mmCIF file of C-alpha atoms in Angstrom:
data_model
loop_
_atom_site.group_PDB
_atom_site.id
_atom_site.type_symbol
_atom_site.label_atom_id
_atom_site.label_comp_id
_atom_site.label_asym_id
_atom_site.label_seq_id
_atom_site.Cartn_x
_atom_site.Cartn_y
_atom_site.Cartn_z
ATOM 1 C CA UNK C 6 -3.196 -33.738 27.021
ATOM 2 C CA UNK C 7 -3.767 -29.907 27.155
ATOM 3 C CA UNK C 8 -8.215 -29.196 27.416
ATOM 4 C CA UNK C 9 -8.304 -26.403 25.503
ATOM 5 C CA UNK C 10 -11.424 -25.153 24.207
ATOM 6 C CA UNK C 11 -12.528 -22.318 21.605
ATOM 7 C CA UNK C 12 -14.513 -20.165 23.928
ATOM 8 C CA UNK C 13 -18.526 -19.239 22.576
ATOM 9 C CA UNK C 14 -21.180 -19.329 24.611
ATOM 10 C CA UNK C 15 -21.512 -22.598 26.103
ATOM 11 C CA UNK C 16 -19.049 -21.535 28.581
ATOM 12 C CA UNK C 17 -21.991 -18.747 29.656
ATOM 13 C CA UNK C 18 -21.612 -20.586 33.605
ATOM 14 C CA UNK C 19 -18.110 -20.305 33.273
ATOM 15 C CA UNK C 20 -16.038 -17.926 35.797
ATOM 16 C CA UNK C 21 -12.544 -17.222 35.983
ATOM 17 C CA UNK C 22 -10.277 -16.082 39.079
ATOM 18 C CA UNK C 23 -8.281 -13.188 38.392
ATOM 19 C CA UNK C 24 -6.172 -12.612 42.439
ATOM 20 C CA UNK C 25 -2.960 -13.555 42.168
ATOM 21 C CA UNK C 26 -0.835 -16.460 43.725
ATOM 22 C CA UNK C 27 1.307 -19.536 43.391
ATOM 23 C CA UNK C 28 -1.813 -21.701 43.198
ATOM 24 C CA UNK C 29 -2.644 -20.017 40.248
ATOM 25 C CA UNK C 30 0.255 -20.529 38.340
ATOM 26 C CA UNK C 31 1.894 -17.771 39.135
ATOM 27 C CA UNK C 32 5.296 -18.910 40.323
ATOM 28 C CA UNK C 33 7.537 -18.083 37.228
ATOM 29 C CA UNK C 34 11.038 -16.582 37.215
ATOM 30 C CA UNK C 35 10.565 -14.955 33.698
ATOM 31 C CA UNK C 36 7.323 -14.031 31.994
ATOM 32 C CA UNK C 37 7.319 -13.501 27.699
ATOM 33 C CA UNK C 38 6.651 -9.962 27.312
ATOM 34 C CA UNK C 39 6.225 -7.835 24.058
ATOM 35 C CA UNK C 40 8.171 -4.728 23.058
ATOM 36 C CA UNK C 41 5.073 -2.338 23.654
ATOM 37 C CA UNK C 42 5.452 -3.105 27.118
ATOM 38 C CA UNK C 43 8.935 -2.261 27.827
ATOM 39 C CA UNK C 44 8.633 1.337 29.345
ATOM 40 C CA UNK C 45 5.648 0.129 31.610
ATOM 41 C CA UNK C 46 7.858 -2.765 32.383
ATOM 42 C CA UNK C 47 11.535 -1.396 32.664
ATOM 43 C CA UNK C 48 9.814 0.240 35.785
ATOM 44 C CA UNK C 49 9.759 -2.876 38.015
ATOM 45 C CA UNK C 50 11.683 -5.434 36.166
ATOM 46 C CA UNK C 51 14.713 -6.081 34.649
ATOM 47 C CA UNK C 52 13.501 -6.713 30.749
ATOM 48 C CA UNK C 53 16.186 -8.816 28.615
ATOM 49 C CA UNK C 54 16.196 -11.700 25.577
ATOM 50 C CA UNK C 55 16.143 -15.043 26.562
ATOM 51 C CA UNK C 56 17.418 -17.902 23.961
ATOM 52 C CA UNK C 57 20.440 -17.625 22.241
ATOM 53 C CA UNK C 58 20.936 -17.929 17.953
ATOM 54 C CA UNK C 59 22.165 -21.424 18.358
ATOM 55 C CA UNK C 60 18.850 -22.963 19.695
ATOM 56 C CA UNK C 61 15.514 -21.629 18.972
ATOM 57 C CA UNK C 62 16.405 -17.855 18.781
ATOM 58 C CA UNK C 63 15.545 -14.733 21.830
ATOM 59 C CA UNK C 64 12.465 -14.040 23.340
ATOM 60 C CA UNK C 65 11.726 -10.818 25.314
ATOM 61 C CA UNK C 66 11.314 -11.598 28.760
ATOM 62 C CA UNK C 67 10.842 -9.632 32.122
ATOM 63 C CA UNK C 68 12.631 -11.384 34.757
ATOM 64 C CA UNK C 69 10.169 -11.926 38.152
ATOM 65 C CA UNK C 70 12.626 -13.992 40.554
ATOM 66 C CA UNK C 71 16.181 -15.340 40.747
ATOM 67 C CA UNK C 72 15.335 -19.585 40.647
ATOM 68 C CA UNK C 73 13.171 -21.070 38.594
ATOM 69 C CA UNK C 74 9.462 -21.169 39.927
ATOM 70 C CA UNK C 75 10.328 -17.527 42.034
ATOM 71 C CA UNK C 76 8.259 -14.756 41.507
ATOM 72 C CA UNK C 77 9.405 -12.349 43.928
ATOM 73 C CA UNK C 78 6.620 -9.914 42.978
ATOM 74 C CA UNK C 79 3.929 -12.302 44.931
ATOM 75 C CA UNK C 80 3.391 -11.360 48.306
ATOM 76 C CA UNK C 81 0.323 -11.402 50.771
ATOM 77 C CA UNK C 82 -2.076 -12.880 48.345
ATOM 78 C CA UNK C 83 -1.028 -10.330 45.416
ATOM 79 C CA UNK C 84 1.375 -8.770 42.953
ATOM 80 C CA UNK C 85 3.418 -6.241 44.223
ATOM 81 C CA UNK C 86 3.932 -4.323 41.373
ATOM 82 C CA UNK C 87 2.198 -1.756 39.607
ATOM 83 C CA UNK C 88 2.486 -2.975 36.281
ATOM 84 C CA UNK C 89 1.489 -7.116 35.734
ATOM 85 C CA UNK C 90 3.179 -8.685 31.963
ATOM 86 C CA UNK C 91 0.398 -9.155 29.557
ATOM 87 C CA UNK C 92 1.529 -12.761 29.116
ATOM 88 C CA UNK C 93 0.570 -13.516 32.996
ATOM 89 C CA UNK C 94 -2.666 -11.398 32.739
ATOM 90 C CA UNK C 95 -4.484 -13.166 29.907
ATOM 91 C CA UNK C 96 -4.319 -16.283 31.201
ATOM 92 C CA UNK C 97 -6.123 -19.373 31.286
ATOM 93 C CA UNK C 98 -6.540 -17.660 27.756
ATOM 94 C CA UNK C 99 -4.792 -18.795 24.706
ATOM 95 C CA UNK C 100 -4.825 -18.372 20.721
ATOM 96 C CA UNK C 101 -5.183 -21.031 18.669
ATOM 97 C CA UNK C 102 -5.443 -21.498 14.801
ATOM 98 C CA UNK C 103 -8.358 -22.541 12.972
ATOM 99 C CA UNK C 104 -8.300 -23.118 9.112
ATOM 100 C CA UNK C 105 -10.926 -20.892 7.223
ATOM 101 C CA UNK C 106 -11.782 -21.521 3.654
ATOM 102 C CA UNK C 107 -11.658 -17.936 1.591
ATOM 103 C CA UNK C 108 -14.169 -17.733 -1.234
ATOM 104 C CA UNK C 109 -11.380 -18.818 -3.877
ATOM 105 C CA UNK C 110 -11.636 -22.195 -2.389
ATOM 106 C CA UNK C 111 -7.894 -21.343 -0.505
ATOM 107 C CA UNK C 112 -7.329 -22.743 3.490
ATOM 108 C CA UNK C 113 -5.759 -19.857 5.926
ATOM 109 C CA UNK C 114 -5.293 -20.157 9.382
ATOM 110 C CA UNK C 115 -6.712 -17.527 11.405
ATOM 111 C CA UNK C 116 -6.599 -16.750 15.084
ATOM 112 C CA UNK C 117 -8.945 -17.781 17.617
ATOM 113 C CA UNK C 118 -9.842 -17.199 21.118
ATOM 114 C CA UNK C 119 -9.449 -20.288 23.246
ATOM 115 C CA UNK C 120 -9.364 -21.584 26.940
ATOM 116 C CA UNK C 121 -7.761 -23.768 29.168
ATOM 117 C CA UNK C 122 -10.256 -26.065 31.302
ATOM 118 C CA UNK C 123 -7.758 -27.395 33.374
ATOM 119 C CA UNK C 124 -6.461 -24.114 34.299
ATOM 120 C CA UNK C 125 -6.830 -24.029 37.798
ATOM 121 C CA UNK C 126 -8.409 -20.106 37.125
ATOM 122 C CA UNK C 127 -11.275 -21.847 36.168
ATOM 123 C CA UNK C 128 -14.685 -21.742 38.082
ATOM 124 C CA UNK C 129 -17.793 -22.705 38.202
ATOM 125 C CA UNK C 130 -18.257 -20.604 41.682
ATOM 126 C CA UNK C 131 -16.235 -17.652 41.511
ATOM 127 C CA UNK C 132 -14.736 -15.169 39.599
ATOM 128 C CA UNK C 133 -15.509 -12.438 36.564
ATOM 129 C CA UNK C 134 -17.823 -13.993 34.145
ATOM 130 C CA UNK C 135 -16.933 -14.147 30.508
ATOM 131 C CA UNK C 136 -21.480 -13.667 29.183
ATOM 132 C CA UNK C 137 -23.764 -12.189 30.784
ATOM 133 C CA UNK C 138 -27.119 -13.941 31.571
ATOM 134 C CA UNK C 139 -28.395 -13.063 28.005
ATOM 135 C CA UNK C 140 -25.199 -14.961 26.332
ATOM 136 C CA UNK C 141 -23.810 -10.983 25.762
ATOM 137 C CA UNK C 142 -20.069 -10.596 26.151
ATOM 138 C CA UNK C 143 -19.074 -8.593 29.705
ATOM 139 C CA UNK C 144 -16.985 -5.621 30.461
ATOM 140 C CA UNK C 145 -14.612 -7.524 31.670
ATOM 141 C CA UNK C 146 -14.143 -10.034 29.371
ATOM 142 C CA UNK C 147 -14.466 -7.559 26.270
ATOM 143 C CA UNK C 148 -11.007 -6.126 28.287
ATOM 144 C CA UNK C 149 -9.666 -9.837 27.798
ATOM 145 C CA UNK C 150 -10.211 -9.261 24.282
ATOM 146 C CA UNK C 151 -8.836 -6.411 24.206
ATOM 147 C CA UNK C 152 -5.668 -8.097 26.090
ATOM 148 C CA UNK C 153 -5.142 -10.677 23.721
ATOM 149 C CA UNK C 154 -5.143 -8.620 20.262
ATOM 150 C CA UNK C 155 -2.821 -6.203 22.145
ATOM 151 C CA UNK C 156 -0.633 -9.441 22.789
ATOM 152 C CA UNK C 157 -1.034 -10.786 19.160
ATOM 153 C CA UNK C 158 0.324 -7.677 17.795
ATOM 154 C CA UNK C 159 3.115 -6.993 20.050
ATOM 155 C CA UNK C 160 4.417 -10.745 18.787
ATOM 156 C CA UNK C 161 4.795 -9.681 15.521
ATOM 157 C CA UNK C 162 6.432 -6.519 16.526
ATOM 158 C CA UNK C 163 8.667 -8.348 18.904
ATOM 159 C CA UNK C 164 9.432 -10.589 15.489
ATOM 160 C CA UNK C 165 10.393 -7.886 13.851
ATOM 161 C CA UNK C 166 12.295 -6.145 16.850
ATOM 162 C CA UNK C 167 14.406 -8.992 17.476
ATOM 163 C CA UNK C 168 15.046 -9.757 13.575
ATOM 164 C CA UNK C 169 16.764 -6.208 13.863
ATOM 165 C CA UNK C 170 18.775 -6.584 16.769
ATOM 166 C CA UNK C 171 20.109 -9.201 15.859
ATOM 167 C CA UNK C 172 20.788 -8.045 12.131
ATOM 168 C CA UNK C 173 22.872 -5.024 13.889
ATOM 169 C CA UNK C 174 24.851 -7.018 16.311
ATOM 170 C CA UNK C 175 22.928 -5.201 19.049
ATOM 171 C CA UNK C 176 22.939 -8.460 20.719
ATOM 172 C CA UNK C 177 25.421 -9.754 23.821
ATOM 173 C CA UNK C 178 25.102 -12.035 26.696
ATOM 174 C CA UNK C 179 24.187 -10.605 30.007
ATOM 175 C CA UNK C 180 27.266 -10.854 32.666
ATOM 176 C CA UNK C 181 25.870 -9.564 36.030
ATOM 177 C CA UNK C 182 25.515 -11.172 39.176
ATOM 178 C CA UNK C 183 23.919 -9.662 42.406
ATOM 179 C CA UNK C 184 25.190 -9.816 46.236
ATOM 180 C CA UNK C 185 22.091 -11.584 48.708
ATOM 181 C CA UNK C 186 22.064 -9.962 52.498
ATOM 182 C CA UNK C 187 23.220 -13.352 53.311
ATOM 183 C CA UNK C 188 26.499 -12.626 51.395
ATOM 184 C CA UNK C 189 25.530 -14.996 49.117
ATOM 185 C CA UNK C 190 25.522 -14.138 45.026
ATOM 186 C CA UNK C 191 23.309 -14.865 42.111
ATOM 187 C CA UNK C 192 24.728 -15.049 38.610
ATOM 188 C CA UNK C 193 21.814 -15.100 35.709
ATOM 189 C CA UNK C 194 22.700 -17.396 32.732
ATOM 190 C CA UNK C 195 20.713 -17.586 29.092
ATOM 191 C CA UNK C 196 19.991 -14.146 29.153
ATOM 192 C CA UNK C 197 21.235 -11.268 26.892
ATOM 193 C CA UNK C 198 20.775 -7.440 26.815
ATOM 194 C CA UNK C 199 21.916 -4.640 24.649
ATOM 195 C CA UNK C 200 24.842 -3.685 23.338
ATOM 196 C CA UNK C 201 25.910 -0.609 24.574
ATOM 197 C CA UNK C 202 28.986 -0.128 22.888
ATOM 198 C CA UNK C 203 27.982 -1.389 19.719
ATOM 199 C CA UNK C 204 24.170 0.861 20.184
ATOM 200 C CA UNK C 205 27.133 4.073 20.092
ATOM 201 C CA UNK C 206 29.123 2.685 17.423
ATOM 202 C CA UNK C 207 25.885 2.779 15.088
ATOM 203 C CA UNK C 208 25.800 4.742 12.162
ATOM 204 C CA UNK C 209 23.615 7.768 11.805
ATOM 205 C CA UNK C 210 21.259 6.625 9.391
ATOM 206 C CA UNK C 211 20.954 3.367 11.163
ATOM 207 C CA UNK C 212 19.908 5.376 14.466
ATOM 208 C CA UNK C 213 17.074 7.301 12.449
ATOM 209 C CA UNK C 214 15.987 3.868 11.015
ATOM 210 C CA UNK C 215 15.493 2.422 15.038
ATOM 211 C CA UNK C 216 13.658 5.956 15.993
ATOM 212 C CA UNK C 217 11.368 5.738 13.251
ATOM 213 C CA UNK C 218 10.863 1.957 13.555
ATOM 214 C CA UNK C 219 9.845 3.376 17.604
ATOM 215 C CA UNK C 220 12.894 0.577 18.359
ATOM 216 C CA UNK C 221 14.991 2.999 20.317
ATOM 217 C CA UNK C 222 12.475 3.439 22.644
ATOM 218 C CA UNK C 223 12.527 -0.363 23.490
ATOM 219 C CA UNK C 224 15.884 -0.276 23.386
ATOM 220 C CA UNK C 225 16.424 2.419 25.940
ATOM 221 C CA UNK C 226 13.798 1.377 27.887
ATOM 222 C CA UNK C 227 15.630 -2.091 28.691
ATOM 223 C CA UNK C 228 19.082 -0.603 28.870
ATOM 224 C CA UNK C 229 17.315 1.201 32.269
ATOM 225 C CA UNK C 230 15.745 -1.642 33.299
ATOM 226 C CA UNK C 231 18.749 -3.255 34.306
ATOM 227 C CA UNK C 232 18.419 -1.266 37.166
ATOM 228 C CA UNK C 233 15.939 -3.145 38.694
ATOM 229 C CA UNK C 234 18.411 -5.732 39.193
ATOM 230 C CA UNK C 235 19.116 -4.178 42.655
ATOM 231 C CA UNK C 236 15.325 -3.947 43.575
ATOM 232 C CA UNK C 237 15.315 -7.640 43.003
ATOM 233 C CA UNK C 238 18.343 -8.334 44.424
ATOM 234 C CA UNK C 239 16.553 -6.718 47.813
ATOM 235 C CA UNK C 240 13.295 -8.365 47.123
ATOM 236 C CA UNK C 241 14.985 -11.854 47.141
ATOM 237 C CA UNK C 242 17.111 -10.766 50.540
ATOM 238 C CA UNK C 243 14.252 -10.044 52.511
ATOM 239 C CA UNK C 244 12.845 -13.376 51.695
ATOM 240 C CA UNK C 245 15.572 -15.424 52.857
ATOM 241 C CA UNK C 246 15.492 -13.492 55.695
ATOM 242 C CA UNK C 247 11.781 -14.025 56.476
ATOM 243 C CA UNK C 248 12.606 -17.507 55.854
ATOM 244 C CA UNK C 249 14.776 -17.624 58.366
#
């Protein structure tokens, strides 16, 4: 059972480990990104939907390694990259939902700010503090904050961006598959990318609607991150090789 916990101030003693590494969780192939972070993204990783209509629907995802619980971005104690997914970097934070009662006597659920215990980013020892030794919120965790609204609204967006991919058949399954220095090849399945065809075969007025929307920006910006496929490709070659 998940020991999650709305953070106030009783967690004053409470630290959390920000360095990167397996240990910490780390190890993912794909992380769930929003579309706000697609041009910072598109520079290091390939950034594609997940899912498929049939199931549960897409989620945008930046792809880190090439099996599941790879992240070829974790080297030395680090993250070699200069840009780390939101979804990776708020963590052991979560939102939950709490009901609030309006002043019309109505229930809606609102956000809230909550932690997981068991996370092993958790400390008692070491780390950035979340209060200060008057109970006041610190620099560092006001950034958290800030984190996790960014997050919060970039899921509705992505709601909304995916509702109009979809809608415009912008939509298609990813066929690629990379060569290893071993000779070996990877092929990626349950992942999807744009359209390019289809992105030309738009009509002019439905172009206008994705530039004003700021969608073609997303769009664009994970059409080139495909390229990043060879980057990884060489990332996940050197470590065979260093594993002999």
């Amino acid at each position: 059972m998940a020991n999650h916990k709305v953070v106030d101030k009783s967690l004053q003693g409470t630290r959390i480990i920000t360095r990167r590494g397996p240990e910490f969780g780390d190890a993912v192939h794909v992380a769930e990104v929003v579309p706000t972070e697609c041009n910072n993204l598109s520079a290091f990783y390939p950034v594609l939907l997940a899912g498929s209509p049939d199931a549960r629907g897409y989620n945008l995802v930046a792809v880190l390694g090439m099996e599941p619980g790879e992240n070829l971005f974790l080297e030395n104690g680090g993250w070699d990259a200069g840009y780390i997914p939101l979804s990776i970097r708020r963590q052991p934070f979560l939102l939950q939902t709490q009901a609030l009662k309006e002043e019309d006597g109505s229930i809606s659920n609102v956000p809230i700010l909550a932690i997981d215990l068991d996370s092993p980013r958790v400390s008692q020892t070491e780390g950035e503090a979340m209060f200060d030794e008057a109970g006041e919120t610190t620099e560092w965790f006001k950034g958290v904050n800030q984190l996790i609204a960014q997050m919060l609204r970039g899921s509705e967006l992505g709601r909304e961006f995916i509702r109009k991919l979809d809608v415009m058949e912008l939509i298609e399954p990813l066929e690629m598959g990379v060569r290893l220095g071993d000779g070996s090849t990877r092929r990626f399945e349950g992942l999807n990318t744009i359209n390019a065809a289809r992105l030309r075969e738009l009509k002019d007025a439905q172009i206008v609607e994705l530039h004003k929307l700021g969608y073609l920006d997303y769009i664009y910006s994970m059409r080139a991150s495909l390229a990043q496929f060879g980057a990884l490709a060489k990332r996940k070659s050197a470590r065979i090789t260093a594993q002999g």
